mmCIF file of C-alpha atoms and ligand atoms in Angstrom:
data_model
loop_
_atom_site.group_PDB
_atom_site.id
_atom_site.type_symbol
_atom_site.label_atom_id
_atom_site.label_comp_id
_atom_site.label_asym_id
_atom_site.label_seq_id
_atom_site.Cartn_x
_atom_site.Cartn_y
_atom_site.Cartn_z
ATOM 1 C CA UNK C 1 -125.126 -118.479 -71.798
ATOM 2 C CA UNK C 2 -128.717 -117.829 -71.206
ATOM 3 C CA UNK C 3 -129.885 -118.739 -67.686
ATOM 4 C CA UNK C 4 -133.371 -120.245 -66.332
ATOM 5 C CA UNK C 5 -134.825 -119.212 -63.265
ATOM 6 C CA UNK C 6 -136.621 -122.389 -61.557
ATOM 7 C CA UNK C 7 -139.136 -122.335 -58.918
ATOM 8 C CA UNK C 8 -139.810 -124.892 -56.779
ATOM 9 C CA UNK C 9 -143.645 -124.344 -56.019
ATOM 10 C CA UNK C 10 -146.628 -126.168 -53.563
ATOM 11 C CA UNK C 11 -149.884 -125.847 -53.941
ATOM 12 C CA UNK C 12 -152.323 -126.881 -51.280
ATOM 13 C CA UNK C 13 -155.564 -127.769 -53.322
ATOM 14 C CA UNK C 14 -156.286 -128.589 -56.648
ATOM 15 C CA UNK C 15 -159.469 -131.085 -57.480
ATOM 16 C CA UNK C 16 -157.372 -132.263 -60.592
ATOM 17 C CA UNK C 17 -158.662 -136.141 -59.198
ATOM 18 C CA UNK C 18 -161.559 -136.157 -58.538
ATOM 19 C CA UNK C 19 -162.091 -134.452 -61.987
ATOM 20 C CA UNK C 20 -160.170 -137.689 -63.677
ATOM 21 C CA UNK C 21 -162.241 -139.777 -62.445
ATOM 22 C CA UNK C 22 -165.326 -138.064 -62.905
ATOM 23 C CA UNK C 23 -164.551 -137.703 -66.516
ATOM 24 C CA UNK C 24 -162.208 -140.849 -67.268
ATOM 25 C CA UNK C 25 -159.368 -138.541 -67.687
ATOM 26 C CA UNK C 26 -155.754 -139.157 -67.225
ATOM 27 C CA UNK C 27 -153.650 -136.887 -65.567
ATOM 28 C CA UNK C 28 -151.730 -135.135 -68.774
ATOM 29 C CA UNK C 29 -155.021 -134.869 -70.276
ATOM 30 C CA UNK C 30 -155.549 -131.174 -71.823
ATOM 31 C CA UNK C 31 -158.194 -129.885 -71.179
ATOM 32 C CA UNK C 32 -157.446 -129.757 -67.070
ATOM 33 C CA UNK C 33 -156.024 -127.008 -65.144
ATOM 34 C CA UNK C 34 -153.628 -128.817 -64.324
ATOM 35 C CA UNK C 35 -152.139 -130.701 -66.911
ATOM 36 C CA UNK C 36 -149.203 -132.403 -66.350
ATOM 37 C CA UNK C 37 -148.068 -131.985 -69.733
ATOM 38 C CA UNK C 38 -148.740 -128.339 -69.719
ATOM 39 C CA UNK C 39 -146.227 -127.912 -66.710
ATOM 40 C CA UNK C 40 -143.265 -124.793 -67.877
ATOM 41 C CA UNK C 41 -140.468 -126.197 -67.472
ATOM 42 C CA UNK C 42 -139.236 -123.469 -64.901
ATOM 43 C CA UNK C 43 -141.587 -124.664 -62.632
ATOM 44 C CA UNK C 44 -141.697 -127.696 -60.510
ATOM 45 C CA UNK C 45 -144.892 -128.681 -58.789
ATOM 46 C CA UNK C 46 -145.402 -130.793 -55.704
ATOM 47 C CA UNK C 47 -148.964 -130.089 -55.413
ATOM 48 C CA UNK C 48 -152.244 -131.310 -52.448
ATOM 49 C CA UNK C 49 -154.057 -133.613 -54.365
ATOM 50 C CA UNK C 50 -157.546 -133.433 -53.123
ATOM 51 C CA UNK C 51 -160.629 -136.354 -52.771
ATOM 52 C CA UNK C 52 -163.469 -134.113 -53.435
ATOM 53 C CA UNK C 53 -166.217 -135.575 -51.248
ATOM 54 C CA UNK C 54 -169.827 -134.174 -52.616
ATOM 55 C CA UNK C 55 -171.620 -133.877 -49.811
ATOM 56 C CA UNK C 56 -174.540 -136.392 -50.942
ATOM 57 C CA UNK C 57 -172.740 -138.848 -49.577
ATOM 58 C CA UNK C 58 -172.532 -139.244 -45.829
ATOM 59 C CA UNK C 59 -171.512 -143.036 -43.555
ATOM 60 C CA UNK C 60 -170.601 -145.965 -45.071
ATOM 61 C CA UNK C 61 -171.810 -144.580 -48.939
ATOM 62 C CA UNK C 62 -168.669 -141.588 -48.286
ATOM 63 C CA UNK C 63 -166.621 -143.673 -47.225
ATOM 64 C CA UNK C 64 -166.907 -146.094 -50.104
ATOM 65 C CA UNK C 65 -166.606 -143.197 -52.557
ATOM 66 C CA UNK C 66 -163.639 -142.450 -50.876
ATOM 67 C CA UNK C 67 -162.036 -145.602 -50.620
ATOM 68 C CA UNK C 68 -162.679 -146.064 -54.825
ATOM 69 C CA UNK C 69 -161.274 -142.546 -55.602
ATOM 70 C CA UNK C 70 -158.470 -143.419 -53.223
ATOM 71 C CA UNK C 71 -157.661 -146.253 -55.270
ATOM 72 C CA UNK C 72 -157.713 -144.970 -59.081
ATOM 73 C CA UNK C 73 -155.564 -141.954 -56.923
ATOM 74 C CA UNK C 74 -152.966 -144.635 -56.713
ATOM 75 C CA UNK C 75 -153.317 -146.684 -59.731
ATOM 76 C CA UNK C 76 -153.177 -142.783 -61.957
ATOM 77 C CA UNK C 77 -150.002 -141.980 -59.738
ATOM 78 C CA UNK C 78 -148.159 -145.420 -60.681
ATOM 79 C CA UNK C 79 -148.745 -145.262 -63.703
ATOM 80 C CA UNK C 80 -147.103 -141.711 -64.401
ATOM 81 C CA UNK C 81 -144.274 -142.897 -61.957
ATOM 82 C CA UNK C 82 -141.816 -141.879 -63.898
ATOM 83 C CA UNK C 83 -142.723 -138.102 -64.427
ATOM 84 C CA UNK C 84 -144.573 -137.704 -61.226
ATOM 85 C CA UNK C 85 -143.810 -139.277 -57.463
ATOM 86 C CA UNK C 86 -146.526 -139.650 -55.135
ATOM 87 C CA UNK C 87 -145.122 -138.998 -51.426
ATOM 88 C CA UNK C 88 -146.700 -139.261 -48.040
ATOM 89 C CA UNK C 89 -143.786 -137.382 -45.938
ATOM 90 C CA UNK C 90 -142.999 -133.561 -46.078
ATOM 91 C CA UNK C 91 -139.396 -133.571 -45.462
ATOM 92 C CA UNK C 92 -138.820 -135.912 -48.245
ATOM 93 C CA UNK C 93 -140.702 -133.312 -50.778
ATOM 94 C CA UNK C 94 -137.504 -130.680 -51.906
ATOM 95 C CA UNK C 95 -135.559 -133.836 -52.404
ATOM 96 C CA UNK C 96 -138.249 -135.148 -54.827
ATOM 97 C CA UNK C 97 -138.311 -132.766 -56.645
ATOM 98 C CA UNK C 98 -134.592 -132.659 -57.762
ATOM 99 C CA UNK C 99 -135.834 -135.893 -59.158
ATOM 100 C CA UNK C 100 -138.913 -135.664 -60.641
ATOM 101 C CA UNK C 101 -140.943 -132.167 -62.276
ATOM 102 C CA UNK C 102 -143.984 -133.423 -60.358
ATOM 103 C CA UNK C 103 -144.870 -134.378 -57.443
ATOM 104 C CA UNK C 104 -148.243 -135.031 -55.478
ATOM 105 C CA UNK C 105 -149.838 -135.481 -52.008
ATOM 106 C CA UNK C 106 -152.951 -136.782 -50.897
ATOM 107 C CA UNK C 107 -155.474 -134.605 -48.895
ATOM 108 C CA UNK C 108 -159.441 -135.273 -48.877
ATOM 109 C CA UNK C 109 -162.100 -131.700 -48.917
ATOM 110 C CA UNK C 110 -164.728 -133.054 -46.578
ATOM 111 C CA UNK C 111 -164.200 -134.707 -43.438
ATOM 112 C CA UNK C 112 -167.772 -136.633 -44.510
ATOM 113 C CA UNK C 113 -164.859 -139.580 -45.684
ATOM 114 C CA UNK C 114 -164.367 -140.344 -42.414
ATOM 115 C CA UNK C 115 -168.265 -141.634 -42.654
ATOM 116 C CA UNK C 116 -168.547 -140.820 -38.587
ATOM 117 C CA UNK C 117 -165.657 -142.934 -37.455
ATOM 118 C CA UNK C 118 -163.463 -142.296 -35.625
ATOM 119 C CA UNK C 119 -160.979 -144.898 -36.489
ATOM 120 C CA UNK C 120 -160.517 -144.258 -40.089
ATOM 121 C CA UNK C 121 -158.962 -140.903 -38.930
ATOM 122 C CA UNK C 122 -155.788 -143.356 -38.736
ATOM 123 C CA UNK C 123 -156.924 -145.664 -41.667
ATOM 124 C CA UNK C 124 -156.807 -141.835 -43.997
ATOM 125 C CA UNK C 125 -153.332 -141.128 -42.065
ATOM 126 C CA UNK C 126 -152.084 -145.037 -43.593
ATOM 127 C CA UNK C 127 -153.313 -144.615 -46.545
ATOM 128 C CA UNK C 128 -150.981 -140.957 -47.092
ATOM 129 C CA UNK C 129 -153.681 -138.432 -46.120
ATOM 130 C CA UNK C 130 -151.702 -135.205 -44.559
ATOM 131 C CA UNK C 131 -154.097 -132.635 -44.861
ATOM 132 C CA UNK C 132 -158.023 -133.083 -44.877
ATOM 133 C CA UNK C 133 -160.543 -129.796 -45.413
ATOM 134 C CA UNK C 134 -162.904 -130.762 -42.075
ATOM 135 C CA UNK C 135 -166.167 -129.874 -44.202
ATOM 136 C CA UNK C 136 -167.621 -128.736 -48.046
ATOM 137 C CA UNK C 137 -169.844 -126.491 -47.368
ATOM 138 C CA UNK C 138 -173.130 -129.045 -45.988
ATOM 139 C CA UNK C 139 -172.515 -130.099 -42.448
ATOM 140 C CA UNK C 140 -171.113 -133.523 -41.892
ATOM 141 C CA UNK C 141 -170.629 -135.280 -39.417
ATOM 142 C CA UNK C 142 -167.847 -133.258 -37.816
ATOM 143 C CA UNK C 143 -169.181 -129.577 -38.082
ATOM 144 C CA UNK C 144 -171.494 -127.332 -39.984
ATOM 145 C CA UNK C 145 -169.874 -125.953 -43.446
ATOM 146 C CA UNK C 146 -170.074 -122.277 -45.066
ATOM 147 C CA UNK C 147 -172.988 -123.403 -46.941
ATOM 148 C CA UNK C 148 -175.224 -125.161 -43.102
ATOM 149 C CA UNK C 149 -173.681 -122.564 -40.715
ATOM 150 C CA UNK C 150 -173.631 -124.168 -37.180
ATOM 151 C CA UNK C 151 -170.520 -125.745 -35.416
ATOM 152 C CA UNK C 152 -167.995 -128.917 -34.093
ATOM 153 C CA UNK C 153 -170.318 -131.842 -32.966
ATOM 154 C CA UNK C 154 -168.746 -133.652 -30.347
ATOM 155 C CA UNK C 155 -166.852 -136.428 -33.632
ATOM 156 C CA UNK C 156 -165.737 -133.412 -35.155
ATOM 157 C CA UNK C 157 -163.999 -132.195 -31.967
ATOM 158 C CA UNK C 158 -162.207 -135.937 -31.773
ATOM 159 C CA UNK C 159 -161.762 -135.954 -34.862
ATOM 160 C CA UNK C 160 -159.435 -132.609 -35.122
ATOM 161 C CA UNK C 161 -157.891 -134.038 -31.646
ATOM 162 C CA UNK C 162 -156.637 -137.156 -33.589
ATOM 163 C CA UNK C 163 -155.649 -135.754 -36.546
ATOM 164 C CA UNK C 164 -153.754 -133.127 -34.355
ATOM 165 C CA UNK C 165 -152.129 -136.441 -32.979
ATOM 166 C CA UNK C 166 -151.121 -137.655 -36.356
ATOM 167 C CA UNK C 167 -149.332 -134.986 -37.737
ATOM 168 C CA UNK C 168 -152.401 -134.374 -40.785
ATOM 169 C CA UNK C 169 -152.999 -130.486 -41.497
ATOM 170 C CA UNK C 170 -156.503 -129.234 -40.283
ATOM 171 C CA UNK C 171 -157.722 -127.192 -42.587
ATOM 172 C CA UNK C 172 -160.603 -124.812 -42.101
ATOM 173 C CA UNK C 173 -161.551 -123.440 -45.703
ATOM 174 C CA UNK C 174 -165.214 -123.967 -46.145
ATOM 175 C CA UNK C 175 -165.883 -124.560 -42.400
ATOM 176 C CA UNK C 176 -168.669 -122.189 -41.288
ATOM 177 C CA UNK C 177 -167.318 -118.977 -39.041
ATOM 178 C CA UNK C 178 -168.933 -120.312 -35.991
ATOM 179 C CA UNK C 179 -167.133 -123.672 -36.776
ATOM 180 C CA UNK C 180 -163.506 -121.281 -37.692
ATOM 181 C CA UNK C 181 -163.940 -119.724 -34.515
ATOM 182 C CA UNK C 182 -164.534 -122.934 -32.198
ATOM 183 C CA UNK C 183 -162.103 -124.815 -33.731
ATOM 184 C CA UNK C 184 -159.880 -121.367 -32.094
ATOM 185 C CA UNK C 185 -160.848 -122.715 -28.826
ATOM 186 C CA UNK C 186 -159.725 -126.040 -28.929
ATOM 187 C CA UNK C 187 -157.046 -126.578 -31.365
ATOM 188 C CA UNK C 188 -153.790 -127.302 -30.650
ATOM 189 C CA UNK C 189 -151.280 -127.193 -33.917
ATOM 190 C CA UNK C 190 -151.636 -124.397 -36.219
ATOM 191 C CA UNK C 191 -154.231 -125.434 -39.111
ATOM 192 C CA UNK C 192 -154.254 -124.095 -42.418
ATOM 193 C CA UNK C 193 -156.925 -122.773 -44.849
ATOM 194 C CA UNK C 194 -156.175 -124.448 -48.226
ATOM 195 C CA UNK C 195 -157.585 -122.749 -50.574
ATOM 196 C CA UNK C 196 -159.420 -119.353 -49.088
ATOM 197 C CA UNK C 197 -158.779 -115.426 -49.729
ATOM 198 C CA UNK C 198 -159.265 -112.499 -47.925
ATOM 199 C CA UNK C 199 -162.803 -111.418 -47.256
ATOM 200 C CA UNK C 200 -161.864 -107.534 -47.383
ATOM 201 C CA UNK C 201 -161.056 -107.175 -50.522
ATOM 202 C CA UNK C 202 -163.854 -110.078 -51.819
ATOM 203 C CA UNK C 203 -166.507 -110.236 -49.402
ATOM 204 C CA UNK C 204 -167.547 -113.843 -50.314
ATOM 205 C CA UNK C 205 -168.670 -116.148 -47.415
ATOM 206 C CA UNK C 206 -165.551 -118.976 -48.492
ATOM 207 C CA UNK C 207 -163.044 -115.469 -47.773
ATOM 208 C CA UNK C 208 -161.593 -114.965 -44.420
ATOM 209 C CA UNK C 209 -161.787 -111.959 -42.327
ATOM 210 C CA UNK C 210 -158.919 -110.050 -41.577
ATOM 211 C CA UNK C 211 -159.475 -111.234 -37.791
ATOM 212 C CA UNK C 212 -159.644 -114.326 -38.986
ATOM 213 C CA UNK C 213 -156.340 -114.235 -41.105
ATOM 214 C CA UNK C 214 -154.490 -112.250 -38.297
ATOM 215 C CA UNK C 215 -155.659 -115.121 -35.834
ATOM 216 C CA UNK C 216 -154.240 -118.233 -38.909
ATOM 217 C CA UNK C 217 -151.101 -115.539 -38.810
ATOM 218 C CA UNK C 218 -150.475 -115.916 -34.476
ATOM 219 C CA UNK C 219 -150.142 -119.438 -34.654
ATOM 220 C CA UNK C 220 -148.040 -119.831 -37.156
ATOM 221 C CA UNK C 221 -150.837 -121.584 -39.909
ATOM 222 C CA UNK C 222 -151.193 -121.210 -43.908
ATOM 223 C CA UNK C 223 -153.280 -119.835 -45.859
ATOM 224 C CA UNK C 224 -153.639 -120.883 -49.798
ATOM 225 C CA UNK C 225 -154.692 -117.813 -52.466
ATOM 226 C CA UNK C 226 -157.640 -119.355 -54.478
ATOM 227 C CA UNK C 227 -157.789 -118.313 -58.060
ATOM 228 C CA UNK C 228 -161.809 -118.413 -57.876
ATOM 229 C CA UNK C 229 -163.332 -115.970 -59.709
ATOM 230 C CA UNK C 230 -165.282 -115.220 -57.530
ATOM 231 C CA UNK C 231 -163.550 -115.651 -54.687
ATOM 232 C CA UNK C 232 -161.275 -112.782 -56.165
ATOM 233 C CA UNK C 233 -163.515 -110.659 -56.802
ATOM 234 C CA UNK C 234 -167.151 -109.072 -56.217
ATOM 235 C CA UNK C 235 -169.308 -111.758 -58.735
ATOM 236 C CA UNK C 236 -165.719 -112.077 -60.297
ATOM 237 C CA UNK C 237 -165.757 -109.045 -62.318
ATOM 238 C CA UNK C 238 -162.491 -108.095 -63.753
ATOM 239 C CA UNK C 239 -160.601 -110.955 -62.093
ATOM 240 C CA UNK C 240 -157.449 -111.721 -63.171
ATOM 241 C CA UNK C 241 -153.927 -112.238 -62.282
ATOM 242 C CA UNK C 242 -153.889 -109.070 -60.640
ATOM 243 C CA UNK C 243 -156.963 -109.596 -58.415
ATOM 244 C CA UNK C 244 -154.171 -112.718 -56.538
ATOM 245 C CA UNK C 245 -151.337 -110.517 -56.085
ATOM 246 C CA UNK C 246 -153.927 -107.612 -54.676
ATOM 247 C CA UNK C 247 -154.991 -110.594 -52.541
ATOM 248 C CA UNK C 248 -151.016 -111.824 -51.373
ATOM 249 C CA UNK C 249 -150.352 -108.226 -50.344
ATOM 250 C CA UNK C 250 -152.904 -107.886 -48.738
ATOM 251 C CA UNK C 251 -152.104 -111.346 -46.490
ATOM 252 C CA UNK C 252 -148.337 -109.819 -46.501
ATOM 253 C CA UNK C 253 -150.017 -106.511 -44.746
ATOM 254 C CA UNK C 254 -151.392 -107.993 -42.056
ATOM 255 C CA UNK C 255 -148.590 -109.820 -41.401
ATOM 256 C CA UNK C 256 -148.346 -113.182 -43.286
ATOM 257 C CA UNK C 257 -145.106 -113.580 -44.811
ATOM 258 C CA UNK C 258 -144.931 -116.511 -43.794
ATOM 259 C CA UNK C 259 -148.649 -117.305 -43.727
ATOM 260 C CA UNK C 260 -149.506 -116.695 -47.454
ATOM 261 C CA UNK C 261 -149.225 -119.477 -49.988
ATOM 262 C CA UNK C 262 -150.960 -120.764 -53.155
ATOM 263 C CA UNK C 263 -154.034 -123.084 -53.255
ATOM 264 C CA UNK C 264 -155.103 -122.378 -57.318
ATOM 265 C CA UNK C 265 -158.167 -124.867 -56.711
ATOM 266 C CA UNK C 266 -157.529 -125.588 -60.303
ATOM 267 C CA UNK C 267 -159.951 -128.418 -61.789
ATOM 268 C CA UNK C 268 -162.403 -127.419 -59.132
ATOM 269 C CA UNK C 269 -163.182 -123.766 -59.982
ATOM 270 C CA UNK C 270 -164.047 -121.154 -62.250
ATOM 271 C CA UNK C 271 -161.034 -119.090 -63.231
ATOM 272 C CA UNK C 272 -159.460 -115.882 -64.764
ATOM 273 C CA UNK C 273 -158.975 -115.718 -68.321
ATOM 274 C CA UNK C 274 -155.432 -114.835 -67.920
ATOM 275 C CA UNK C 275 -154.731 -117.339 -65.136
ATOM 276 C CA UNK C 276 -156.279 -120.769 -66.923
ATOM 277 C CA UNK C 277 -153.811 -123.403 -66.305
ATOM 278 C CA UNK C 278 -150.825 -124.436 -64.848
ATOM 279 C CA UNK C 279 -149.454 -122.758 -67.583
ATOM 280 C CA UNK C 280 -149.805 -119.475 -66.455
ATOM 281 C CA UNK C 281 -147.824 -119.905 -63.657
ATOM 282 C CA UNK C 282 -145.176 -118.046 -64.677
ATOM 283 C CA UNK C 283 -146.687 -114.665 -65.394
ATOM 284 C CA UNK C 284 -148.148 -114.837 -61.895
ATOM 285 C CA UNK C 285 -144.797 -115.099 -60.793
ATOM 286 C CA UNK C 286 -143.927 -111.939 -63.018
ATOM 287 C CA UNK C 287 -147.184 -110.303 -61.852
ATOM 288 C CA UNK C 288 -145.599 -110.831 -58.340
ATOM 289 C CA UNK C 289 -141.800 -109.628 -59.517
ATOM 290 C CA UNK C 290 -143.887 -106.219 -61.061
ATOM 291 C CA UNK C 291 -145.565 -105.436 -58.314
ATOM 292 C CA UNK C 292 -142.129 -104.841 -55.961
ATOM 293 C CA UNK C 293 -142.194 -108.734 -53.828
ATOM 294 C CA UNK C 294 -138.198 -109.721 -53.745
ATOM 295 C CA UNK C 295 -137.223 -112.881 -54.627
ATOM 296 C CA UNK C 296 -136.843 -114.301 -51.208
ATOM 297 C CA UNK C 297 -140.454 -113.209 -50.772
ATOM 298 C CA UNK C 298 -141.779 -115.055 -53.659
ATOM 299 C CA UNK C 299 -140.118 -118.056 -52.898
ATOM 300 C CA UNK C 300 -141.625 -117.871 -49.673
ATOM 301 C CA UNK C 301 -144.936 -117.326 -51.514
ATOM 302 C CA UNK C 302 -144.763 -120.479 -54.190
ATOM 303 C CA UNK C 303 -143.012 -122.990 -51.589
ATOM 304 C CA UNK C 304 -140.916 -122.373 -48.141
ATOM 305 C CA UNK C 305 -144.798 -121.287 -46.207
ATOM 306 C CA UNK C 306 -146.244 -123.757 -47.316
ATOM 307 C CA UNK C 307 -143.324 -126.478 -46.680
ATOM 308 C CA UNK C 308 -142.945 -125.478 -43.513
ATOM 309 C CA UNK C 309 -146.059 -125.369 -41.996
ATOM 310 C CA UNK C 310 -146.172 -129.523 -43.485
ATOM 311 C CA UNK C 311 -142.936 -130.405 -41.580
ATOM 312 C CA UNK C 312 -144.008 -128.201 -38.687
ATOM 313 C CA UNK C 313 -146.652 -130.609 -38.130
ATOM 314 C CA UNK C 314 -145.553 -133.241 -34.963
ATOM 315 C CA UNK C 315 -146.830 -136.289 -34.209
ATOM 316 C CA UNK C 316 -147.790 -136.791 -31.091
ATOM 317 C CA UNK C 317 -149.893 -138.875 -30.365
ATOM 318 C CA UNK C 318 -149.509 -142.673 -28.610
ATOM 319 C CA UNK C 319 -148.797 -145.898 -30.945
ATOM 320 C CA UNK C 320 -147.827 -143.178 -33.965
ATOM 321 C CA UNK C 321 -144.660 -144.683 -36.387
HETATM 322 ZN ZN1 ZN Z 401 -163.217 -126.349 -51.892
#
């Protein structure tokens, strides 16, 4: 009897929900990178589903945009509940993937969703948000992004402190270099870069320097490898699955065997021809095997590293249930 190897995959970032909201599509739409209808039978997927906050919204307008997007996310998950679970507790991910082949948990890409109101950190948490990318490319109420430069505001420091108390993952993808190193001075919990690669291999500002990668590893954080062409190779030239594998090996060479994970950027980026969506993930796994990695390391990259990071975030604040 033929056996089929199954993999669990925990992907730290996609923009699929935002794409669906913008286009009026549902989660099976064939034009999506992450179309649930094209999920390979061998892969059970837990996906961090981001609500992307455009830089044109700030303050009350950003709160209103987030609230609307969050409502649509919940409605779509409810419609798909037979094949897709919506999770709020990382500890439940493995058990849930035994029951449904896919599960989402909610994240926010851009701290502008807070609208500058500290009470909104708790509000987002209560709505199920378990990770927040502090900035997009522009500066917001919290800090400067890679496009604007600039460090943290006092509000940004307070927001991070409350996220840490709640056990919400602090995500530095898109954050300015200055912001990254300031965060290292005041962070008290491990943080992550949900969708960033190695600047040593591709000098894009959205990628991390080796010094940053070592710092994340030292703090027991994680980094999700991004499939975006221009973060894989200079100007995205000849970006392919092998380039994804090269970035993964670079993280491993820096000691990141427990820190490197996946952060596809599905439905938010221009992708390599041979990695056009969820249907091609088996080819990525084959390429990792061919590159000489053991089954255990591959499973760590696909799932365990991200999962261990998420379940390790401890609630330390007052009045948190
Ligand atoms: Zn992004």
